[in-house]
Coordinates of C-alpha atoms in Angstrom, one line a residue:
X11 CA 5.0 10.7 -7.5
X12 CA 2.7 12.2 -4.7
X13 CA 3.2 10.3 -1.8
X14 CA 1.5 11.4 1.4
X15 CA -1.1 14.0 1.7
X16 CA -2.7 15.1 4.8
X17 CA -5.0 17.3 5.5
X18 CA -2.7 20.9 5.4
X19 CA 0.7 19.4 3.7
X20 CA 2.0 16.9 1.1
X21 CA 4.8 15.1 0.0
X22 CA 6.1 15.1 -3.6
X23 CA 8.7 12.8 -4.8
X24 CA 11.0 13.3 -7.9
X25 CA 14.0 12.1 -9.2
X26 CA 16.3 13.3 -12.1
X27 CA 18.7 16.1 -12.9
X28 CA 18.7 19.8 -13.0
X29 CA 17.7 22.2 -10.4
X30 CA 13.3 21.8 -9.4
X31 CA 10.8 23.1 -8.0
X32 CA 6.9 22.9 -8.0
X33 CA 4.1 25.1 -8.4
X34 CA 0.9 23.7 -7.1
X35 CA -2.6 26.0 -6.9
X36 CA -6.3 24.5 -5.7
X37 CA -7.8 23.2 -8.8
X38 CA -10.6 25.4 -8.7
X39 CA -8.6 28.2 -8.4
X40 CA -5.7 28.7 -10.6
X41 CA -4.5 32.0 -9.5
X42 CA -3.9 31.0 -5.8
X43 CA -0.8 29.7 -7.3
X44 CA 2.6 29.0 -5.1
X45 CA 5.7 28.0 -5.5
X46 CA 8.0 25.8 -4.0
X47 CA 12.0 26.5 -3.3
X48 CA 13.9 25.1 -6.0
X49 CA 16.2 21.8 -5.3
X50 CA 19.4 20.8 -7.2
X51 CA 18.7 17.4 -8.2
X52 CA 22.3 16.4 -8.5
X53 CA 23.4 17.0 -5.0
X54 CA 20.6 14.5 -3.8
X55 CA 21.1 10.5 -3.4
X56 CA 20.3 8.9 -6.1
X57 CA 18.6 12.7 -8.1
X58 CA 15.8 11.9 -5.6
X59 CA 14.1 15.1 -4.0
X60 CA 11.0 15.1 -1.9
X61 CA 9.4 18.7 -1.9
X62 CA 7.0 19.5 1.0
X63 CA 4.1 21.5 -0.4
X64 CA 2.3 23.3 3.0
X65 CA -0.2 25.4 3.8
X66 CA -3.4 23.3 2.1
X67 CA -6.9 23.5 3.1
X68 CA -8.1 20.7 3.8
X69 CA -10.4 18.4 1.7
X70 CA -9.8 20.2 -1.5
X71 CA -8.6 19.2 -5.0
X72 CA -5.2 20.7 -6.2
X73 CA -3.1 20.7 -9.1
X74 CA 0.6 21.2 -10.0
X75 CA 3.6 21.1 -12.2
X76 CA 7.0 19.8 -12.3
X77 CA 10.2 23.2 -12.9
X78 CA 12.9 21.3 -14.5
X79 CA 15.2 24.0 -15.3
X80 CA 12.6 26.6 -15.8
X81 CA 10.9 24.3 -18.5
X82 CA 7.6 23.1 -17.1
X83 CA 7.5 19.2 -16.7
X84 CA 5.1 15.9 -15.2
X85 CA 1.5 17.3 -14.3
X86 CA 0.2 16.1 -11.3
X87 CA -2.8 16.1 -8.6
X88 CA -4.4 15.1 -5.4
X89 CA -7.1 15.3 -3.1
X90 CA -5.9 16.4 0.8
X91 CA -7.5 14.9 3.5
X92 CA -10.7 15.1 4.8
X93 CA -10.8 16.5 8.5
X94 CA -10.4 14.0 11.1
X95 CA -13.7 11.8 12.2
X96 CA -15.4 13.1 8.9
X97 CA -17.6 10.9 6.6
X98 CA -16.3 11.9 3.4
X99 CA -16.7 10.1 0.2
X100 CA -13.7 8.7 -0.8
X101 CA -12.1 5.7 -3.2
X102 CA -9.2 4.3 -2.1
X103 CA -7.3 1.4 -4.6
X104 CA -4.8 -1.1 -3.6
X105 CA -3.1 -3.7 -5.0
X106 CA 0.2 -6.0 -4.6
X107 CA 2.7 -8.1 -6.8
X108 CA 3.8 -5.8 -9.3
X109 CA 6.9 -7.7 -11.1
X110 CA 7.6 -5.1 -14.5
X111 CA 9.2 -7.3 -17.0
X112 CA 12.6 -6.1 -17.4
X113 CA 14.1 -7.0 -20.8
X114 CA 17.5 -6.3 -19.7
X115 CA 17.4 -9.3 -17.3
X116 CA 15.0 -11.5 -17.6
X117 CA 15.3 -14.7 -20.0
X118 CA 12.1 -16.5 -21.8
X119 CA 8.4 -15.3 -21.6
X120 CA 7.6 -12.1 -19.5
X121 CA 6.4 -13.0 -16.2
X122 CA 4.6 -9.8 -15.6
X123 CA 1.5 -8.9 -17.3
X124 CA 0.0 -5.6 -18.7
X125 CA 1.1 -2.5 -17.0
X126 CA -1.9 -0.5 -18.4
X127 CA -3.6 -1.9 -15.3
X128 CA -2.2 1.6 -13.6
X129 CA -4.1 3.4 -16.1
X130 CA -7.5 1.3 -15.3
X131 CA -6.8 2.0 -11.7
X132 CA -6.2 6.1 -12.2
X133 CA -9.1 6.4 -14.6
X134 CA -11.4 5.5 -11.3
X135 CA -9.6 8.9 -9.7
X136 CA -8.5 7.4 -6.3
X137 CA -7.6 9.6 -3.4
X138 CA -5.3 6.9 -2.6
X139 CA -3.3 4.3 -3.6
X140 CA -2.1 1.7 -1.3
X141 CA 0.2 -0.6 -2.1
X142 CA 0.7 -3.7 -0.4
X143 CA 4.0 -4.9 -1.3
X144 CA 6.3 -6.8 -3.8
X145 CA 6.1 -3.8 -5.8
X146 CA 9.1 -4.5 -7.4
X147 CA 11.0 -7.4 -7.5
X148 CA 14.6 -7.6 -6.7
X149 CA 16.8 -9.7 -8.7
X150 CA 19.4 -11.9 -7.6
X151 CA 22.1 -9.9 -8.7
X152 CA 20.6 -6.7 -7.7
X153 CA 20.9 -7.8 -4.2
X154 CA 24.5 -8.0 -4.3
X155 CA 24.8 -4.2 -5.0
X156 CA 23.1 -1.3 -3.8
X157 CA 23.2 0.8 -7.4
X158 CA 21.6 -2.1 -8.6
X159 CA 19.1 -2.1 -6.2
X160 CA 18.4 1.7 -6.3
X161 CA 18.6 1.0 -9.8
X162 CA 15.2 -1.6 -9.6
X163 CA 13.3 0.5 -7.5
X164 CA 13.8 3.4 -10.4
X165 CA 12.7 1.1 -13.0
X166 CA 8.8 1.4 -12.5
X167 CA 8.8 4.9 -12.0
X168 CA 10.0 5.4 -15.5
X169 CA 7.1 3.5 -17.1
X170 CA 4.6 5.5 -18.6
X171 CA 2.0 3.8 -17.3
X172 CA 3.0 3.2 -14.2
X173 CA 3.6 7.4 -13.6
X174 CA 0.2 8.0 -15.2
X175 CA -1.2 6.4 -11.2
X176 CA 1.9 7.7 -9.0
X177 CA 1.5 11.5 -10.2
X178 CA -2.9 11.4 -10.4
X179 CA -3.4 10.4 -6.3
X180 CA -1.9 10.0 -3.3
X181 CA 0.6 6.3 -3.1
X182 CA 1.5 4.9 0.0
X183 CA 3.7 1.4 0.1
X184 CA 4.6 -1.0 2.3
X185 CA 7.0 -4.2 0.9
X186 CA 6.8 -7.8 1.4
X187 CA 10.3 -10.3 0.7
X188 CA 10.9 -9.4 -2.8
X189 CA 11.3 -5.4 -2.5
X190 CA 13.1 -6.2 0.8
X191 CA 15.2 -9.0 -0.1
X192 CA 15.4 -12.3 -1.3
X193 CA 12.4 -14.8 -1.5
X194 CA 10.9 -16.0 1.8
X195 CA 13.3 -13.4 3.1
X196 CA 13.0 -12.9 6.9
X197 CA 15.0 -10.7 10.3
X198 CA 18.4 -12.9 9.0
X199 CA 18.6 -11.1 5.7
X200 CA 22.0 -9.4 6.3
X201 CA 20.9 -6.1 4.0
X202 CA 18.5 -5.2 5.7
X203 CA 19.3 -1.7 7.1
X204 CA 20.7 -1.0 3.5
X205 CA 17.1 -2.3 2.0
X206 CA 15.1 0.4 4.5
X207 CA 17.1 3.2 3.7
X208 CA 16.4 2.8 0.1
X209 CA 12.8 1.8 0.9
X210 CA 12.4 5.1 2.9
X211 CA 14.1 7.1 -0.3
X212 CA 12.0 5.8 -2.9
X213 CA 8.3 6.3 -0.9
X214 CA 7.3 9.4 0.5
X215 CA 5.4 7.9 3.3
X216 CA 4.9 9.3 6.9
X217 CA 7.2 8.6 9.2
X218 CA 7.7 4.5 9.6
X219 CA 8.4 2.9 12.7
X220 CA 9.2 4.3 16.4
X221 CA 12.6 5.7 18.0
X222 CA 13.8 2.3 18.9
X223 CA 12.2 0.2 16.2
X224 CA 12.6 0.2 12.3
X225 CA 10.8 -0.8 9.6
X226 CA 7.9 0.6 7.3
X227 CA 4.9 0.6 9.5
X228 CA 2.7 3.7 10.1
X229 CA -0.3 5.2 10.5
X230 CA -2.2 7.2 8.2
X231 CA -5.8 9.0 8.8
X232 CA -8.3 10.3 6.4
X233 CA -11.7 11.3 7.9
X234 CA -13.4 8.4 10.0
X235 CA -11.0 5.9 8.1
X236 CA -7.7 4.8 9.6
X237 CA -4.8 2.5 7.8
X238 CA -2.5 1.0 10.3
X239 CA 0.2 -0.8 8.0
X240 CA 2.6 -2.9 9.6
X241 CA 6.6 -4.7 8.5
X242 CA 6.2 -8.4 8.0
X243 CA 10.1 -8.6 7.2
X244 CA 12.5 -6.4 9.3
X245 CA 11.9 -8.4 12.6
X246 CA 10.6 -11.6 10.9
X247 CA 11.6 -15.3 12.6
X248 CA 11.9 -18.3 9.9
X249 CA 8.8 -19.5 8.3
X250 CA 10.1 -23.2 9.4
X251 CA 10.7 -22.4 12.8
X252 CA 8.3 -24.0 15.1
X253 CA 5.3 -22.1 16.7
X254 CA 5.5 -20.8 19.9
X255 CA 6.1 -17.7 22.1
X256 CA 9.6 -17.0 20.6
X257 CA 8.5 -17.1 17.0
X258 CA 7.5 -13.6 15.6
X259 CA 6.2 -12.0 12.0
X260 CA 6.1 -8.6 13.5
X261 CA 8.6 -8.6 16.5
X262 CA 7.2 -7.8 20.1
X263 CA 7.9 -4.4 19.8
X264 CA 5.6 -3.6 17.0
X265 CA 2.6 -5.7 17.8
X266 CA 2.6 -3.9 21.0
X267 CA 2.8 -0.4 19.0
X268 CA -0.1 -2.1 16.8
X269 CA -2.5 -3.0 20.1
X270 CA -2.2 0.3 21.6
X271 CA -2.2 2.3 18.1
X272 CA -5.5 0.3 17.3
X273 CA -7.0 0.6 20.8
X274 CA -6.2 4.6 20.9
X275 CA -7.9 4.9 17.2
X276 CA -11.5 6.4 17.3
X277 CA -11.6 5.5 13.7
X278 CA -15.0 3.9 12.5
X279 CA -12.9 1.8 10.1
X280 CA -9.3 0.3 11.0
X281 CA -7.8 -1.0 8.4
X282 CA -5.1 -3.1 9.4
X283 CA -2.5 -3.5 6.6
X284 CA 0.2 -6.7 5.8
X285 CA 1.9 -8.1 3.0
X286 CA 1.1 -11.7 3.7
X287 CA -2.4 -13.1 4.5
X288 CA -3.5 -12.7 8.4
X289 CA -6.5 -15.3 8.2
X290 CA -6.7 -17.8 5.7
X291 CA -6.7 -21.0 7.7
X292 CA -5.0 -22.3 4.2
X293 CA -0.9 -21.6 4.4
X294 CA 0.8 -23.2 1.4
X295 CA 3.6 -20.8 1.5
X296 CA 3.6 -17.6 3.4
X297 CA 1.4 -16.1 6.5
X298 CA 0.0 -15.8 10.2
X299 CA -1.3 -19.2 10.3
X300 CA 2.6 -20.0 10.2
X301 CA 2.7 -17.7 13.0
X302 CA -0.4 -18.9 15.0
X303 CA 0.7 -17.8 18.7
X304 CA 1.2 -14.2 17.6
X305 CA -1.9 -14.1 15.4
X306 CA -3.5 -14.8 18.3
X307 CA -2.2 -12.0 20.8
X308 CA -3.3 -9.9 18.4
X309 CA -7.1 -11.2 18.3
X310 CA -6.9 -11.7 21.8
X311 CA -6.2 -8.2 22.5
X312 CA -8.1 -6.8 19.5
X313 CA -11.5 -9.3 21.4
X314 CA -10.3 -8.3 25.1
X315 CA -10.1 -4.2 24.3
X316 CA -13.4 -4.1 22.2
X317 CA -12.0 -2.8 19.6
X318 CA -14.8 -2.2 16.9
X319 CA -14.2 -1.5 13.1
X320 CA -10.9 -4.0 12.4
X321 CA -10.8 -5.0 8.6
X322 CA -7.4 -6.8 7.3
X323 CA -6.1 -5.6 4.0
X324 CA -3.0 -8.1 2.6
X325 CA -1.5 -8.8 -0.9
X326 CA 1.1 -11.5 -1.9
X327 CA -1.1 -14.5 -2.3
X328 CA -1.3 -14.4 -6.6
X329 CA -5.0 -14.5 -6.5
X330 CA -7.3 -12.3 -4.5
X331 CA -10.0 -13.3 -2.2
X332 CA -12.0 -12.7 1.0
X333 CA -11.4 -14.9 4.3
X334 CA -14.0 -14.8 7.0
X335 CA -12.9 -15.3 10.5
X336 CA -16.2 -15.8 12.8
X337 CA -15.6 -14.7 16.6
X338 CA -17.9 -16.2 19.3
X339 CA -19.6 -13.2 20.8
X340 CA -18.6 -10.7 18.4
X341 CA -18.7 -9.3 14.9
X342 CA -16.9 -11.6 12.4
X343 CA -13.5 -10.4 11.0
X344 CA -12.0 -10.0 7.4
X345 CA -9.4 -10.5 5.2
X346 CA -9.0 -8.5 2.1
X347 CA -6.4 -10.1 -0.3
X348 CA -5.5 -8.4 -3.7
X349 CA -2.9 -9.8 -6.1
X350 CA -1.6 -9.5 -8.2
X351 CA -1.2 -6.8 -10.3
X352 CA 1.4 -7.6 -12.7
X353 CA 2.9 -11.1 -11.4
X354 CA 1.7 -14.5 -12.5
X355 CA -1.8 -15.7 -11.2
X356 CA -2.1 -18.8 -9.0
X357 CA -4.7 -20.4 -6.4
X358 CA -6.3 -23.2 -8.3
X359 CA -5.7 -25.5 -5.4
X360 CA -7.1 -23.6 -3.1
X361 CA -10.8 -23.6 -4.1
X362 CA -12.3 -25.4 -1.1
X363 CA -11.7 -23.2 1.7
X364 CA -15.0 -22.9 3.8
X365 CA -13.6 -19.8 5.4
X366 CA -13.6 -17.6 2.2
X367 CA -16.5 -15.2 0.8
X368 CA -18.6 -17.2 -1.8
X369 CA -17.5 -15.7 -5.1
X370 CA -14.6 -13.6 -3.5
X371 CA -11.9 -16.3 -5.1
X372 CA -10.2 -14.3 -7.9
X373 CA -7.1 -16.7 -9.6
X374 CA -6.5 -16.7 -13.2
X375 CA -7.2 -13.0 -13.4
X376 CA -4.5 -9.8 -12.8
X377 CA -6.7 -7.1 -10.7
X378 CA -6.8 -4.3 -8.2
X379 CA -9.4 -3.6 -5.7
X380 CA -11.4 -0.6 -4.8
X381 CA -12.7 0.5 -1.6
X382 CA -15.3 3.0 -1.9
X383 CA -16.4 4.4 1.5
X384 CA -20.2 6.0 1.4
X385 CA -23.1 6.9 3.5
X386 CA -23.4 8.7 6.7
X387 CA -24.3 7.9 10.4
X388 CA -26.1 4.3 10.0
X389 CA -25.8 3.7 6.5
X390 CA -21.9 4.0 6.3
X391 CA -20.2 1.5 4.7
X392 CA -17.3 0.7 2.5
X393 CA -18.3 -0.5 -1.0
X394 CA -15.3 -3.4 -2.0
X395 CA -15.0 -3.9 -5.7
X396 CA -12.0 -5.9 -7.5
X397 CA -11.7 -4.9 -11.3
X398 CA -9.6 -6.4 -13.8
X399 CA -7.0 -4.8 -15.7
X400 CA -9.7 -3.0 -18.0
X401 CA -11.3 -1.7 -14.9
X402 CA -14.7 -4.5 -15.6
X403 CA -16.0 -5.1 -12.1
X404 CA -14.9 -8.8 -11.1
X405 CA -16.6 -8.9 -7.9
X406 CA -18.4 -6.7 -5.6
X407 CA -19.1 -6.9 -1.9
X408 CA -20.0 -4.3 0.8
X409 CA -19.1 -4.2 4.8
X410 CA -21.4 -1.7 7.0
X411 CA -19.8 0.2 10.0
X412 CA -22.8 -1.2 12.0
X413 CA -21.6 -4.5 11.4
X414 CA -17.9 -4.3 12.5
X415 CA -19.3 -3.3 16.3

């Protein structure tokens, strides 16, 4: 899997046995090949190795391929980043809810759907893939055991399909409750430490959370875009615990980190990144309207700084849609919701909500969504397109720059 890619360096994940390495050459240019040093895969945790691949240039196409023993392996690619405040074209996908039916456990009907979704989503040749959590789900019993758990988050990784995304763009992750723990799972969830450290082995993302805080939030740049993604788990109060001050999705330390991050960003688009919705007024089961007093610090301060170019990008939900929050005095902000990709569909009940985007409400479908960001100066905007597991266009939206001021 390539994980993340900046502008001069990325991040390769692998996992298996024998002694690896990479070579990796700018696409155009085969002959500027290099070589990475090799890594004994069966003195790593769990066969896992992530190889650093430096020296890039910057905004170019590369190409490499997996050593296994000497015997050339997995083919991969990526794009590196653009340089910093650019206006590049780029395509970014996302997606969340990706349960892999697992004969081995699972009783009855599969509840996931058709993994050739990942190879609708790598035919539109992202530069990234950002995923937005449950992207797999844990078992009962592999909760009880952390070779069963390591186990799980192998699992997708040896689909073919699946590989045919993780090895054609950059992937970065986030989780939600059922690639942390249990359902619903929250701060209690005794595992949690253990649930991070096999988090952080199985994504090659950038460095997640601060010296004194953990969890999988980060931020990640590419030209005048900016993805801030946050941990709606590690620090998480109960869902049923009453509103207030005390109660917390994020913890105090990392909505402060997200304010300041945010108000620091010169990005022209900020794209604000959780596993449960942020804005739908409508709460059946999981998000920020459960957690109303914190949602609004976070307005408050995103209103009181002026911060310009906010989008929310959020999975979970079963179906995908668009919520519109409307600001008195200021631009209106959004909620991007895209699920699932593999899990059961749901939302039927939910069809009167006045605060989503006419057309946006996506239920009975699997899908993924597509940001393309184009134009320059004025005319930049980010093109929004959800696609189904074919890759037909389901709906199609666009936000200007000009209008998130």
């Amino acid at each position: 899997m390539v994980g993340l890619v900046t502008e001069t360096e990325a991040l390769v994940w692998l996992a298996g046995e024998g002694r690896a390495r990479l070579r990796y050459w700018p696409a155009s240019r085969p002959e500027a090949r290099r070589t990475t040093r090799s890594i004994d895969l069966g003195n790593s945790p769990s066969g896992i190795a992530k190889f650093r691949l430096e020296g890039l240039e910057r905004d170019r196409r590369y190409a490499g391929v997996v050593i296994v023993d000497g015997r050339q392996r997995d083919r991969f690619a990526f794009r590196t980043a653009p340089r910093r405040g650019a206006e590049p074209e780029l395509v970014i996908a996302t997606g969340s809810c990706a349960y892999l039916h697992d004969p081995e456990t699972d009783r009855g009907p599969s509840y996931g759907g058709d993994p050739r979704i990942f190879r609708a989503i790598a035919a539109e040749r992202p530069d990234l893939m950002f995923w937005l959590g449950d992207n797999v789900y844990y078992r009962d019993a592999d909760l009880e055991s952390e070779a069963l758990m390591r186990r799980r988050q192998l699992r997708p990784r040896l689909n073919d399909d699946v590989r045919a995304l993780l090895r054609r763009c950059a992937n970065l992750a986030i989780w939600d409750d059922h690639d942390y723990g249990p359902n619903d799972s929250d701060g209690s969830f005794a595992r949690k430490s253990l649930s991070l450290e096999i988090f952080t082995d199985f994504w090659a993302n950038p460095p997640m959370g601060t010296t004194t805080t953990p969890g999988v939030f980060f931020r990640h740049r590419l030209g005048d875009l900016e993805f801030f993604a946050t941990d709606g788990r590690y620090h998480r109060s109960p869902n049923a615990m009453a509103d207030g001050p005390a109660k917390t999705m994020l913890g105090r330390e990392q909505l402060d980190w997200l304010v300041a991050a945010l108000a620091e960003s010169d990005a022209t688009f900020k794209v604000v990144v959780f596993g449960n919705q942020v804005l739908n007024p409508i709460c059946r089961f999981e998000g920020m309207e459960l957690y109303a007093h914190e949602r609004g610090r976070l307005l408050d301060a995103i209103a009181a700084r002026g911060i310009s170019g906010v989008i929310f990008l959020s999975g979970d939900r079963h179906h995908s849609e668009i919520i519109r929050r409307e600001r008195a005095g200021t631009y209106p902000l959004l909620d991007l919701t895209v699920s699932p990709l593999l899990s059961g569909t749901y939302g039927d009940d939910e069809r009167r909500n006045p605060a989503r985007l006419p057309g946006s409400y996506l239920t009975d479908v699997r899908n993924f969504a597509l940001l393309r960001l184009l134009g320059r100066g004025p005319e930049r905007r980010i093109e929004i397109e959800f696609r189904d597991l074919d890759g037909r266009l389901l709906f199609g939206t666009r936000v200007r720059a000009r209008e998130l001021r």
